[in-house]
Tab-separated table of C-alpha atoms in Angstrom:
chain	number	residue	atom	x	y	z
A	1	TYR	CA	116.081	6.357	146.378
A	2	ARG	CA	114.912	5.915	142.812
A	3	ASP	CA	117.060	4.954	139.834
A	4	ASP	CA	116.036	6.221	136.391
A	5	ALA	CA	118.698	4.418	134.360
A	6	GLY	CA	117.723	0.837	133.763
A	7	ASP	CA	115.757	-2.149	135.079
A	8	ASP	CA	115.654	-2.061	138.883
A	9	ALA	CA	113.972	0.276	141.272
A	10	ASN	CA	111.071	0.753	143.456
A	11	ALA	CA	109.047	3.723	142.364
A	12	ASN	CA	105.463	4.780	142.272
A	13	ALA	CA	103.648	7.825	143.512
A	14	ASN	CA	106.742	9.776	144.486
A	15	THR	CA	108.534	12.369	142.344
A	16	ASN	CA	112.218	13.270	142.105
A	17	THR	CA	113.581	16.263	143.992
A	18	ASN	CA	116.882	18.103	143.759
A	19	ASP	CA	119.700	17.681	146.249
A	20	ASN	CA	118.952	20.901	148.132
A	21	ASP	CA	115.346	19.851	148.692
A	22	ASN	CA	116.531	16.430	149.846
A	23	GLU	CA	118.808	17.924	152.513
A	24	LYS	CA	115.925	19.999	153.843
A	25	ASN	CA	113.363	17.197	153.916
A	26	ALA	CA	115.368	14.036	154.687
A	27	LYS	CA	115.161	12.805	158.259
A	28	GLU	CA	116.477	9.455	159.477
A	29	THR	CA	116.379	7.711	156.118
A	30	THR	CA	115.800	8.638	152.527
A	31	SER	CA	113.843	6.524	150.051
A	32	PHE	CA	115.580	5.773	146.757
A	33	VAL	CA	114.255	4.316	143.508
A	34	LYS	CA	115.862	3.141	140.253
A	35	GLN	CA	114.349	2.670	136.803
A	36	HIS	CA	116.020	0.586	134.089
A	37	SER	CA	116.482	0.677	130.354
A	38	TYR	CA	116.973	-2.592	128.532
A	39	ASP	CA	119.721	-1.402	126.160
A	40	ILE	CA	122.650	-2.360	128.377
A	41	TYR	CA	126.075	-2.923	126.903
A	42	PHE	CA	127.980	-5.676	128.710
A	43	ASN	CA	131.059	-3.570	129.420
A	44	ASN	CA	131.436	-4.508	133.084
A	45	MET	CA	130.395	-7.078	135.654
A	46	TYR	CA	127.561	-4.923	137.001
A	47	ASP	CA	125.898	-4.796	133.594
A	48	VAL	CA	126.248	-8.557	133.244
A	49	LEU	CA	124.600	-9.166	136.601
A	50	GLU	CA	121.682	-6.933	135.650
A	51	HIS	CA	120.875	-9.656	133.092
A	52	LEU	CA	120.643	-12.489	135.603
A	53	GLU	CA	118.392	-15.413	134.769
A	54	THR	CA	118.743	-14.938	131.031
A	55	GLU	CA	119.771	-17.871	128.868
A	56	THR	CA	123.468	-17.306	129.572
A	57	ILE	CA	123.576	-15.567	132.985
A	58	THR	CA	122.117	-17.560	135.883
A	59	LEU	CA	122.641	-18.110	139.618
A	60	PRO	CA	124.967	-19.283	141.015
A	61	TYR	CA	127.259	-16.983	139.046
A	62	ASN	CA	131.028	-17.564	139.244
A	63	PHE	CA	133.572	-14.998	138.143
A	64	ARG	CA	137.199	-14.006	138.549
A	65	THR	CA	138.316	-10.435	139.101
A	66	LYS	CA	141.186	-8.345	140.388
A	67	PRO	CA	140.205	-6.505	143.568
A	68	LYS	CA	141.230	-2.876	143.660
A	69	GLY	CA	144.915	-2.495	144.494
A	70	GLU	CA	145.750	-6.141	143.739
A	71	GLU	CA	147.444	-7.791	140.768
A	72	THR	CA	146.123	-11.345	141.041
A	73	LYS	CA	142.659	-12.465	140.013
A	74	ARG	CA	140.557	-14.181	142.644
A	75	LYS	CA	137.490	-16.402	142.309
A	76	PHE	CA	134.094	-15.213	143.556
A	77	GLN	CA	130.499	-16.373	143.469
A	78	ILE	CA	127.063	-14.760	143.770
A	79	ARG	CA	124.194	-17.105	144.600
A	80	HIS	CA	120.945	-17.492	146.499
A	81	MET	CA	121.090	-18.029	150.245
A	82	GLU	CA	120.218	-21.584	151.258
A	83	LEU	CA	119.076	-22.870	154.640
A	84	GLN	CA	122.564	-24.125	155.483
A	85	ASP	CA	123.873	-20.551	155.044
A	86	VAL	CA	121.531	-18.921	157.547
A	87	LYS	CA	123.690	-19.376	160.646
A	88	ARG	CA	126.737	-17.881	158.919
A	89	ALA	CA	124.628	-14.972	157.698
A	90	VAL	CA	123.392	-14.359	161.241
A	91	GLY	CA	127.028	-14.056	162.330
A	92	LEU	CA	127.648	-11.444	159.631
A	93	CYS	CA	124.606	-9.450	160.715
A	94	LEU	CA	125.497	-9.685	164.400
A	95	LYS	CA	129.018	-8.446	163.783
A	96	GLU	CA	127.722	-5.562	161.684
A	97	TYR	CA	124.580	-4.509	163.539
A	98	GLY	CA	124.638	-6.113	166.991
A	99	LYS	CA	126.525	-5.175	170.143
A	100	TYR	CA	129.206	-7.683	169.235
A	101	GLU	CA	132.255	-5.891	170.598
A	102	SER	CA	130.737	-4.981	173.949
A	103	THR	CA	130.060	-8.498	175.244
A	104	SER	CA	133.254	-8.506	177.313
A	105	TRP	CA	132.399	-6.948	180.672
A	106	VAL	CA	136.002	-5.865	181.147
A	107	SER	CA	135.726	-3.250	178.382
A	108	SER	CA	131.980	-2.791	177.993
A	109	SER	CA	131.826	0.544	179.777
A	110	ASN	CA	133.896	3.558	180.682
A	111	SER	CA	132.506	3.328	184.176
A	112	ASN	CA	134.857	2.290	186.987
A	113	ASN	CA	132.062	0.374	188.680
A	114	PRO	CA	132.676	-3.351	188.030
A	115	ILE	CA	129.071	-4.228	188.908
A	116	MET	CA	127.748	-1.818	186.276
A	117	LYS	CA	130.202	-3.203	183.762
A	118	LEU	CA	128.935	-6.710	184.414
A	119	ILE	CA	125.291	-5.642	184.209
A	120	GLU	CA	125.890	-3.808	180.937
A	121	SER	CA	127.682	-6.790	179.431
A	122	LYS	CA	124.827	-9.120	180.376
A	123	LEU	CA	122.304	-6.719	178.862
A	124	ASP	CA	124.408	-6.669	175.683
A	125	ASP	CA	124.397	-10.467	175.676
A	126	ILE	CA	120.599	-10.439	175.903
A	127	ASP	CA	120.365	-7.883	173.090
A	128	ASN	CA	122.664	-9.997	170.930
A	129	PHE	CA	120.646	-13.145	171.624
A	130	VAL	CA	117.317	-11.515	170.763
A	131	PHE	CA	118.802	-9.887	167.659
A	132	SER	CA	120.330	-13.175	166.501
A	133	PHE	CA	117.068	-15.056	167.060
A	134	VAL	CA	115.039	-12.512	165.067
A	135	VAL	CA	117.566	-12.552	162.202
A	136	LEU	CA	117.761	-16.366	162.243
A	137	LEU	CA	113.989	-16.710	162.033
A	138	GLY	CA	113.613	-13.952	159.436
A	139	LEU	CA	116.322	-15.271	157.111
A	140	SER	CA	115.018	-18.833	157.397
A	141	GLN	CA	111.547	-17.636	156.411
A	142	ARG	CA	113.003	-15.765	153.436
A	143	VAL	CA	114.874	-18.799	152.138
A	144	GLU	CA	111.816	-21.026	152.520
A	145	ARG	CA	109.645	-18.428	150.749
A	146	ARG	CA	112.039	-18.272	147.789
A	147	MET	CA	112.214	-22.074	147.586
A	148	LYS	CA	108.406	-22.259	147.447
A	149	SER	CA	108.364	-19.781	144.569
A	150	ASP	CA	110.999	-21.833	142.761
A	151	ASP	CA	108.834	-24.956	143.098
A	152	MET	CA	105.480	-23.261	142.353
A	153	SER	CA	105.382	-21.135	139.220
A	154	SER	CA	102.022	-19.706	140.294
A	155	LEU	CA	103.553	-18.231	143.461
A	156	LYS	CA	105.045	-14.793	142.856
A	157	GLN	CA	108.747	-14.430	143.641
A	158	ASP	CA	109.480	-12.463	146.822
A	159	HIS	CA	112.171	-12.189	149.507
A	160	ASN	CA	115.248	-13.368	147.607
A	161	VAL	CA	118.442	-13.122	149.675
A	162	LEU	CA	121.688	-13.134	147.696
A	163	LEU	CA	125.177	-13.951	148.979
A	164	ILE	CA	128.568	-13.006	147.614
A	165	SER	CA	131.549	-15.146	148.548
A	166	GLU	CA	135.178	-15.765	147.717
A	167	ILE	CA	136.276	-19.261	146.762
A	168	LYS	CA	139.654	-19.952	148.386
A	169	LEU	CA	141.964	-22.946	148.095
A	170	ASP	CA	143.232	-24.665	151.230
A	171	GLN	CA	146.625	-26.324	151.615
A	172	ASP	CA	145.325	-29.494	149.966
A	173	GLY	CA	143.970	-27.624	146.951
A	174	ASN	CA	140.343	-27.981	147.991
A	175	GLU	CA	137.957	-25.089	147.419
A	176	ASN	CA	136.392	-23.426	150.460
A	177	GLU	CA	133.713	-20.750	150.338
A	178	PHE	CA	134.040	-17.599	152.452
A	179	ILE	CA	130.807	-15.562	152.555
A	180	PHE	CA	131.488	-11.849	153.004
A	181	GLY	CA	128.339	-10.091	151.844
A	182	MET	CA	124.600	-10.279	151.338
A	183	ALA	CA	121.624	-8.337	150.014
A	184	GLU	CA	117.891	-8.900	149.814
A	185	ILE	CA	115.346	-7.989	147.166
A	186	SER	CA	111.686	-8.363	148.066
A	187	LEU	CA	108.316	-6.884	147.135
A	188	LYS	CA	106.982	-3.950	149.102
A	189	ALA	CA	104.332	-1.265	148.830
A	190	PRO	CA	105.918	1.870	147.269
A	191	GLU	CA	105.732	3.796	150.514
A	192	PRO	CA	108.934	5.669	151.468
A	193	VAL	CA	108.396	5.900	155.235
A	194	THR	CA	108.573	2.210	156.197
A	195	THR	CA	111.394	-0.249	155.639
A	196	SER	CA	111.348	-4.008	155.105
A	197	PRO	CA	109.848	-5.954	158.071
A	198	PRO	CA	112.006	-8.483	159.954
A	199	PHE	CA	109.684	-11.370	159.092
A	200	VAL	CA	108.112	-12.545	155.850
A	201	ILE	CA	104.667	-11.107	155.147
A	202	PRO	CA	102.393	-12.975	152.677
A	203	THR	CA	102.172	-11.217	149.320
A	204	ASP	CA	98.364	-11.014	149.478
A	205	LEU	CA	98.589	-9.248	152.829
A	206	LYS	CA	101.149	-6.842	151.355
A	207	LEU	CA	98.663	-5.974	148.619
A	208	VAL	CA	95.992	-5.256	151.224
A	209	LEU	CA	98.381	-3.020	153.149
A	210	SER	CA	99.351	-1.289	149.912
A	211	SER	CA	95.696	-0.571	149.200
A	212	LEU	CA	95.232	0.947	152.652
A	213	GLN	CA	98.383	3.057	152.372
A	214	ASN	CA	97.852	4.216	148.788
A	215	LYS	CA	94.147	5.061	148.631
A	216	GLY	CA	92.985	1.798	147.138
A	217	VAL	CA	95.937	1.228	144.808
A	218	ARG	CA	97.137	-2.382	145.129
A	219	SER	CA	100.741	-2.180	143.960
A	220	LEU	CA	104.034	-3.752	144.972
A	221	GLN	CA	107.522	-2.877	143.742
A	222	PRO	CA	110.957	-4.504	144.220
A	223	TYR	CA	112.736	-3.252	147.307
A	224	VAL	CA	116.452	-3.733	148.070
A	225	SER	CA	117.460	-4.026	151.728
A	226	ASN	CA	120.027	-5.518	154.091
A	227	VAL	CA	122.981	-4.770	151.814
A	228	LEU	CA	126.045	-5.841	153.802
A	229	ILE	CA	129.745	-6.241	153.000
A	230	THR	CA	132.258	-7.136	155.724
A	231	ASN	CA	134.939	-4.587	156.573
A	232	GLU	CA	137.869	-6.296	154.853
A	233	TYR	CA	136.033	-6.402	151.506
A	234	ARG	CA	134.597	-2.889	151.516
A	235	GLY	CA	135.606	-0.225	149.039
A	236	LYS	CA	136.379	-2.758	146.287
A	237	GLY	CA	133.121	-2.702	144.340
A	238	TYR	CA	131.473	-5.854	145.690
A	239	SER	CA	128.356	-4.086	146.967
A	240	LYS	CA	127.835	-2.778	143.433
A	241	LEU	CA	127.909	-6.358	142.120
A	242	LEU	CA	125.306	-7.420	144.682
A	243	MET	CA	123.136	-4.493	143.624
A	244	GLY	CA	123.496	-5.534	139.993
A	245	ALA	CA	122.335	-9.045	140.894
A	246	CYS	CA	119.314	-7.650	142.753
A	247	HIS	CA	118.487	-5.470	139.767
A	248	GLY	CA	118.768	-8.501	137.495
A	249	LEU	CA	116.197	-10.384	139.548
A	250	ALA	CA	113.851	-7.385	139.465
A	251	ILE	CA	114.083	-7.363	135.670
A	252	LYS	CA	113.395	-11.095	135.569
A	253	TRP	CA	110.272	-10.526	137.682
A	254	GLY	CA	109.033	-8.037	135.109
A	255	TYR	CA	109.621	-4.757	136.951
A	256	THR	CA	111.191	-1.540	135.693
A	257	GLU	CA	111.801	0.170	139.046
A	258	VAL	CA	113.372	-0.715	142.413
A	259	TYR	CA	113.315	1.073	145.777
A	260	LEU	CA	115.644	1.178	148.758
A	261	HIS	CA	116.233	3.201	151.922
A	262	VAL	CA	119.542	4.770	152.884
A	263	ASP	CA	120.889	6.736	155.819
A	264	ALA	CA	120.159	10.383	154.929
A	265	ASP	CA	122.868	11.795	157.194
A	266	ALA	CA	125.530	13.664	155.198
A	267	LYS	CA	128.346	11.955	157.122
A	268	SER	CA	127.272	8.479	158.219
A	269	GLY	CA	125.298	7.838	155.030
A	270	ARG	CA	127.713	9.423	152.581
A	271	ALA	CA	129.337	6.239	151.232
A	272	ALA	CA	126.014	4.453	150.697
A	273	GLN	CA	124.458	7.512	149.075
A	274	GLN	CA	127.394	7.809	146.681
A	275	LEU	CA	127.069	4.139	145.735
A	276	TYR	CA	123.364	4.366	144.974
A	277	ARG	CA	123.691	7.620	143.068
A	278	SER	CA	126.459	6.060	140.977
A	279	LEU	CA	123.970	3.317	140.030
A	280	GLY	CA	121.404	5.860	138.912
A	281	TYR	CA	119.196	6.038	141.994
A	282	GLN	CA	117.446	9.317	142.688
A	283	PRO	CA	115.995	10.542	146.005
A	284	VAL	CA	112.223	10.628	146.385
A	285	ILE	CA	110.357	12.376	149.187
A	286	ASP	CA	106.828	11.453	150.188
């Protein structure tokens, strides 16, 4: 998807198409891109977050807001993922994308064969282990890559993973952080067919791949991926705040467009498509 409204997006050689054309051409995923204008009025939290890393808006960013349907303000924070957060983030990803609920062999299958149930549960356990290992390694690489860029101004920023959390008070009045969402913004060749790889790829190698894919054009654009909000916090606008933070980083890096992929199915991808369209993203077809 591409966004032609402001400062984030991941566009390049693709052109916008209308909704009817999108429905005809979209297959498993659709590529989106967003462009930004710099005349943004700070009338809501999303607009504020699009100005991250300015003199007044930096990470970590703390704010209080009333979730939809509630009357009391609660405290939240958006910040970079650190190495100590990786294990908790793996748990979020496993619960969302892994075979988390099928690890109990008692309920893992509709089959009446207990041996098959046990086999299926063990296979699910193996799938979950492999998935968790890949995510653990990939997220750790991303955090280390961002830390290197922070320490070396000559190294281009890439693979920034952001977390959103609620700060809750325990019985003793101490603050505890509960992470409930994440999103990544990285650099990627503006090619709508492929998504972000599980592991960190050196920026120079990305440029080489971009040249091969785009007839000699060495170009990278910001790419948003792995946007995740846990079930109990969905539908309250938090994913939009994460997107705003990603867009803010893209602006800081000097880009005017950002890309992402989304499920193109009219049913399963409807909520995500509505979110990205509301932020100004437009579909692009290769």
